[in-house]
Amino acid sequence: MSTRSTLAYLRTETGSGLLPPIAALAAIVWANTPWAAAYFGLVAAPVPVQVGPFAQTMGLGAWITTALMPVLFFVLGLELKHEVLRGELSNPRRLALPVLAAAGGIALPAAIYVAANLGPGGAPHAWLAAAPTDIAFALAILALAGPRLPPTLRMFLLTIALIDGAATGVGVALFYAEGLRFPMLAAAAATLAVLAAMSRWRAAPYAFWAFGGVLLWAFTLKSGLSPALAGLALAAVFPLEPKRPGGVGVLQETMDALHPYVAFVVLPLFVFLAAGFPLSGGEDRDLIAPVSVGLAAALALGKPLGIFGVAALVIGLKWARRPTGARWIELLGVSALCGVGFALSLFAGAVAFPPGDMREDQMRAGVVVGSALAGALGLGLLGFSAARRAREAQG
């Protein structure tokens, strides 16, 4: 990725980073007012969709998750593909640190969450909600910490968040699939194969890719797999090269066009419809439970320790270098910011529980509290280091 496009991407992320938490706060407040029934009625409002032989009726919140979140995973997949082929991750030495650190940042939180949910009332199968990182929110917090921090920290955070996002999309499809329908699965595979073959057609109109993507999404939805996988799969076969020599690459152009809509519309809308939950409601809706405590601990403690611990080990073994100019406390601070799961954690948690399961509210509480604690820890560490850098520059 060029320096210009990277900076533009980061500006968009940091500019939109505060929208999801604002949307979540609005949803939680509305869900705890006398008009709460209107909020939950809006989320569950049935929306029938029929286009030719395709017919599906779901609630508004479910449609946002099913139809718009795959666009987010498509953009994440495009960004990850670009980084692997042309950007920071194309260098094997730079690839090792974020990939291994991301693996540690998935494994340890999962272990903490599962351990907390092995007893009565637990839901160990929802461990994937502790895996992702909310790119927009985490980068917004990093920007608040101060401009003196080295830019390599931003790329480290961005890369881990992209890997987490891709792993979450694949994990949702693999672990939360319901009643696989193999004829639809075969149709999705055939559609993907055609799109892969046509990726060599550089001059293909964007309408072709839009139609192919919608067709792949529909077959994936009807197959029983999460449509998030369709977004990642489409990104994997999407052409990289420009339509004409010397022009902007098709992948880059598409990513730049879609990203503002994802950052400023899809994510805030999804969070607003997914984050609302009642703060009280009797013993049968106790929010202090294995799910909420496990998720809060996994995000606020497991994520930072998993990422920083593996990163320190990899650097100590000289398999990779510490991000240029970054101090250990700053690496720990960025590792803490990776625990801001927020939107993607809400997404993974939502598909893990059936509608009406009271543990879904516990999941929401755990994600909100854990993300807030991780963000506060990261901001504190990075702010302290940035202030020390400022004093050193003055003295």
XYZ file of C-alpha atoms in Angstrom:
395
model
C 0.000 0.000 0.000
C 1.329 3.442 -0.874
C 1.965 5.955 1.896
C -0.773 8.224 0.544
C -3.451 5.532 0.458
C -2.456 4.271 3.905
C -2.782 7.747 5.394
C -6.136 8.225 3.694
C -7.313 4.899 5.111
C -6.190 5.819 8.599
C -7.851 9.239 8.402
C -11.132 7.615 7.446
C -10.833 5.083 10.278
C -9.938 7.607 12.938
C -12.545 10.049 11.672
C -15.312 7.451 11.946
C -13.979 5.665 15.018
C -16.190 7.438 17.522
C -19.430 6.737 15.643
C -19.859 3.086 16.777
C -19.506 3.847 20.523
C -21.890 6.791 20.148
C -24.355 4.500 18.372
C -23.949 1.882 21.112
C -24.527 4.445 23.852
C -27.663 5.686 22.084
C -28.949 2.119 21.760
C -28.293 1.253 25.420
C -29.939 4.470 26.608
C -33.000 3.904 24.396
C -33.238 0.270 25.545
C -33.491 1.464 29.151
C -36.138 4.154 28.751
C -39.944 3.859 28.926
C -39.809 3.633 25.115
C -37.599 0.524 25.131
C -40.332 -1.531 23.443
C -40.054 0.744 20.401
C -36.313 0.046 20.143
C -36.669 -3.722 20.360
C -39.664 -3.549 18.030
C -37.501 -1.712 15.487
C -34.738 -4.317 15.737
C -37.199 -7.193 15.287
C -39.444 -5.525 12.663
C -39.945 -8.149 9.917
C -38.678 -7.158 6.466
C -39.672 -9.482 3.602
C -37.421 -9.512 0.528
C -38.225 -11.347 -2.689
C -36.285 -11.099 -5.942
C -37.275 -13.774 -8.434
C -36.856 -17.191 -6.805
C -35.035 -15.676 -3.809
C -37.347 -15.051 -0.856
C -36.344 -14.285 2.728
C -38.019 -12.616 5.697
C -35.959 -11.459 8.675
C -36.005 -8.749 11.297
C -34.367 -5.417 10.482
C -31.422 -6.123 12.799
C -30.927 -9.545 11.251
C -30.965 -8.048 7.748
C -28.261 -5.552 8.716
C -26.141 -8.410 10.043
C -26.854 -10.656 7.075
C -26.808 -8.223 4.166
C -24.546 -5.320 5.170
C -21.897 -6.878 7.418
C -20.618 -9.069 4.528
C -19.703 -5.778 2.808
C -17.489 -5.003 5.812
C -15.789 -8.389 5.505
C -15.371 -7.821 1.768
C -13.532 -4.541 2.460
C -11.444 -6.178 5.210
C -10.570 -8.988 2.803
C -9.553 -6.515 0.090
C -7.325 -4.622 2.511
C -5.691 -7.798 3.791
C -5.114 -9.065 0.235
C -3.560 -5.749 -0.749
C -1.248 -5.781 2.257
C -0.145 -9.375 1.607
C 0.529 -8.846 -2.098
C 1.710 -5.243 -2.272
C 1.932 -3.739 1.202
C 3.554 -4.247 4.582
C 2.844 -7.974 4.735
C 4.589 -8.701 1.430
C 7.878 -8.694 3.359
C 8.207 -12.034 5.241
C 10.164 -10.435 8.080
C 7.408 -7.900 8.622
C 4.763 -10.587 8.253
C 5.956 -12.794 11.114
C 5.384 -10.370 13.999
C 1.747 -9.323 13.407
C 0.643 -12.785 12.233
C 2.046 -14.602 15.259
C 0.949 -11.830 17.622
C -2.564 -12.001 16.169
C -2.594 -15.756 16.756
C -1.670 -15.187 20.406
C -4.363 -12.520 20.593
C -6.971 -15.060 19.510
C -5.785 -18.121 21.451
C -5.368 -16.630 24.942
C -8.683 -14.708 25.024
C -10.461 -17.825 23.764
C -8.881 -19.899 26.531
C -9.830 -17.345 29.202
C -13.406 -17.125 27.949
C -13.881 -20.894 27.684
C -12.404 -21.421 31.164
C -14.897 -18.926 32.603
C -17.817 -20.632 30.833
C -17.281 -24.303 31.638
C -19.716 -24.251 34.563
C -23.500 -23.793 34.796
C -24.899 -20.904 32.773
C -21.843 -20.726 30.567
C -21.679 -20.664 26.776
C -18.183 -21.806 25.783
C -19.180 -22.002 22.113
C -19.336 -18.173 21.944
C -15.561 -17.800 22.367
C -15.208 -16.237 18.907
C -16.686 -12.996 20.262
C -13.351 -12.459 22.057
C -11.294 -12.754 18.851
C -11.786 -9.585 16.746
C -10.528 -6.021 16.972
C -12.664 -3.026 16.013
C -10.342 -1.213 13.582
C -12.138 2.127 13.568
C -12.535 2.464 17.332
C -9.018 1.220 18.122
C -7.378 3.577 15.624
C -9.449 6.479 16.915
C -8.150 5.853 20.431
C -4.594 5.546 19.097
C -4.986 8.944 17.400
C -6.162 10.468 20.698
C -3.000 9.251 22.432
C -0.855 11.781 20.590
C 0.860 12.520 17.272
C 4.341 11.817 18.585
C 3.862 8.062 18.545
C 5.675 6.281 15.695
C 3.513 5.437 12.646
C 4.719 1.821 12.767
C 2.393 1.311 15.752
C -0.575 2.212 13.581
C 0.440 -0.294 10.932
C 0.982 -2.978 13.599
C -2.497 -2.343 14.990
C -4.099 -2.169 11.547
C -2.488 -5.433 10.425
C -3.538 -7.354 13.538
C -7.075 -5.967 13.249
C -7.291 -7.084 9.612
C -6.067 -10.583 10.483
C -8.520 -10.743 13.398
C -11.351 -9.631 11.138
C -10.616 -12.240 8.488
C -10.265 -14.962 11.138
C -13.600 -13.915 12.655
C -15.390 -14.143 9.321
C -14.001 -17.607 8.612
C -14.647 -18.726 12.196
C -18.284 -17.644 12.089
C -18.789 -19.649 8.897
C -17.035 -22.744 10.243
C -18.296 -22.877 13.823
C -21.770 -21.369 13.623
C -23.085 -22.910 10.411
C -26.591 -24.355 10.729
C -28.151 -27.100 8.629
C -25.848 -27.054 5.629
C -27.671 -27.405 2.318
C -25.180 -28.888 -0.089
C -26.928 -27.989 -3.387
C -26.757 -24.297 -2.403
C -23.193 -24.773 -1.175
C -22.248 -26.287 -4.552
C -23.906 -23.347 -6.331
C -21.906 -20.910 -4.198
C -18.683 -22.782 -4.997
C -19.500 -22.750 -8.719
C -20.212 -19.021 -8.611
C -16.910 -18.387 -6.845
C -15.078 -20.509 -9.415
C -16.560 -18.467 -12.273
C -15.604 -15.224 -10.539
C -12.075 -16.520 -9.971
C -11.749 -17.440 -13.642
C -13.080 -14.052 -14.716
C -10.651 -12.181 -12.455
C -8.223 -12.120 -15.383
C -10.714 -9.972 -17.297
C -9.327 -6.638 -16.181
C -11.834 -4.578 -18.136
C -14.848 -6.325 -16.594
C -17.500 -3.752 -15.630
C -18.113 -3.256 -11.930
C -21.712 -4.319 -12.513
C -20.389 -7.810 -13.295
C -18.654 -8.032 -9.912
C -21.647 -6.550 -8.111
C -24.002 -9.101 -9.670
C -21.568 -11.964 -9.014
C -21.099 -10.839 -5.421
C -24.841 -10.663 -4.750
C -25.315 -14.097 -6.343
C -22.503 -15.548 -4.210
C -24.021 -13.922 -1.109
C -27.474 -15.362 -1.841
C -26.201 -18.899 -2.410
C -24.035 -18.700 0.716
C -26.984 -17.466 2.790
C -29.236 -20.257 1.541
C -26.482 -22.852 2.083
C -26.522 -22.309 5.867
C -23.093 -20.665 6.048
C -22.592 -17.136 7.310
C -22.704 -14.631 4.423
C -19.610 -13.033 5.971
C -17.682 -15.830 4.282
C -19.038 -14.687 0.910
C -17.487 -11.259 1.468
C -14.081 -12.736 2.277
C -14.272 -15.234 -0.603
C -15.155 -12.511 -3.101
C -12.220 -10.422 -1.884
C -9.888 -13.399 -2.369
C -10.681 -13.645 -6.109
C -11.113 -9.921 -6.768
C -8.666 -8.556 -9.394
C -5.723 -6.528 -8.165
C -4.408 -4.980 -11.389
C -5.819 -1.799 -12.985
C -8.243 -1.951 -15.900
C -5.829 0.093 -18.002
C -2.017 0.342 -17.773
C -0.991 3.116 -15.415
C -4.405 3.379 -13.769
C -5.491 2.704 -10.205
C -5.853 -1.000 -9.393
C -9.378 -2.422 -9.437
C -8.950 -3.672 -5.873
C -7.650 -0.323 -4.603
C -10.361 1.618 -6.400
C -13.111 -0.613 -5.012
C -11.698 -0.502 -1.504
C -11.467 3.283 -1.537
C -15.021 3.598 -2.870
C -16.636 1.246 -0.354
C -14.679 2.036 2.771
C -16.390 5.344 3.693
C -19.825 3.698 3.416
C -18.698 0.857 5.672
C -17.075 3.179 8.204
C -19.787 5.842 8.340
C -22.954 3.835 7.618
C -22.653 0.050 7.975
C -20.763 -0.127 11.265
C -22.704 2.576 13.179
C -26.041 1.196 11.934
C -25.121 -2.362 12.874
C -23.889 -1.327 16.332
C -27.011 0.745 16.964
C -29.269 -2.245 16.219
C -27.040 -4.810 17.955
C -25.808 -3.136 21.146
C -29.019 -2.267 22.988
C -29.802 -4.312 26.108
C -31.681 -3.713 29.392
C -29.433 -2.946 32.348
C -31.880 -4.551 34.770
C -34.807 -6.904 34.649
C -34.735 -9.434 37.458
C -32.627 -12.397 38.453
C -33.368 -14.251 35.229
C -31.588 -11.467 33.310
C -28.560 -11.027 35.553
C -25.818 -9.377 33.507
C -23.047 -10.552 35.842
C -22.667 -14.082 34.537
C -20.007 -16.372 33.006
C -20.620 -14.993 29.495
C -20.241 -11.331 30.409
C -17.388 -11.813 32.881
C -15.565 -14.184 30.530
C -15.824 -11.805 27.579
C -14.802 -8.756 29.608
C -11.739 -10.595 30.957
C -10.868 -12.052 27.557
C -10.918 -8.656 25.833
C -9.410 -6.519 28.601
C -6.743 -8.987 29.797
C -6.437 -11.916 27.405
C -6.121 -9.865 24.246
C -3.318 -7.545 25.480
C -1.393 -10.343 27.194
C -1.762 -12.724 24.251
C -0.582 -10.220 21.646
C 2.164 -8.606 23.715
C 3.416 -11.926 25.107
C 3.777 -13.541 21.684
C 5.237 -10.352 20.182
C 7.854 -10.142 22.964
C 8.719 -13.825 22.447
C 9.043 -13.431 18.669
C 11.216 -10.338 19.055
C 13.305 -11.990 21.776
C 13.943 -15.007 19.532
C 14.949 -12.559 16.763
C 12.312 -13.935 14.391
C 11.204 -10.352 13.827
C 12.058 -6.834 14.849
C 10.167 -4.520 17.127
C 8.192 -1.885 15.130
C 10.644 0.879 14.226
C 10.819 3.579 16.868
C 8.320 1.872 19.172
C 8.994 1.357 22.877
C 7.902 -1.685 24.850
C 5.266 0.268 26.782
C 3.847 1.482 23.459
C 3.741 -2.038 22.079
C 1.831 -3.065 25.211
C -0.517 -0.117 24.762
C -1.306 -1.061 21.166
C -1.793 -4.673 22.264
C -4.377 -3.404 24.749
C -6.188 -1.483 22.003
C -6.547 -4.756 20.125
C -8.907 -5.778 22.934
C -11.439 -3.219 21.696
C -13.612 -5.827 19.999
C -16.808 -3.828 19.906
C -18.619 -4.039 16.507
C -17.067 -7.299 15.301
C -17.347 -8.868 18.745
C -21.030 -7.966 18.789
C -21.351 -9.528 15.333
C -19.652 -12.798 16.329
C -21.614 -12.919 19.579
C -24.941 -12.267 17.858
C -24.604 -15.291 15.575
C -23.524 -17.499 18.498
C -26.847 -17.212 20.332
C -30.387 -17.889 19.107
C -32.823 -14.940 19.224
C -34.319 -14.450 22.674
C -31.494 -16.175 24.556
C -30.896 -14.083 27.701
C -27.172 -14.790 27.393
C -27.154 -12.519 24.335
C -27.646 -9.530 26.650
C -24.806 -10.835 28.804
C -22.674 -11.051 25.670
C -23.442 -7.420 24.820
C -22.574 -6.310 28.347
C -19.304 -8.234 28.294
C -18.282 -6.800 24.918
C -19.081 -3.219 25.932
C -17.328 -3.441 29.315
C -14.336 -5.414 28.023
C -13.830 -3.094 25.038
C -14.104 -0.021 27.277
C -11.548 -1.382 29.758
C -9.139 -2.400 26.972
C -9.502 1.009 25.327
C -8.900 2.825 28.630
C -5.821 0.713 29.353
C -4.389 1.285 25.890
C -5.101 5.016 25.991
C -3.505 5.295 29.427
C -0.304 3.485 28.449
C 0.062 5.263 25.120
C -0.832 8.641 26.605
C 1.794 8.193 29.321
C 4.434 7.296 26.736
C 3.431 10.167 24.450
C 3.716 12.629 27.351
C 7.162 11.268 28.182
C 8.215 11.685 24.554
C 7.007 15.291 24.677
C 9.059 15.991 27.817
C 12.133 14.410 26.250
C 11.709 16.541 23.132
C 11.532 19.708 25.244
C 14.491 18.800 27.418
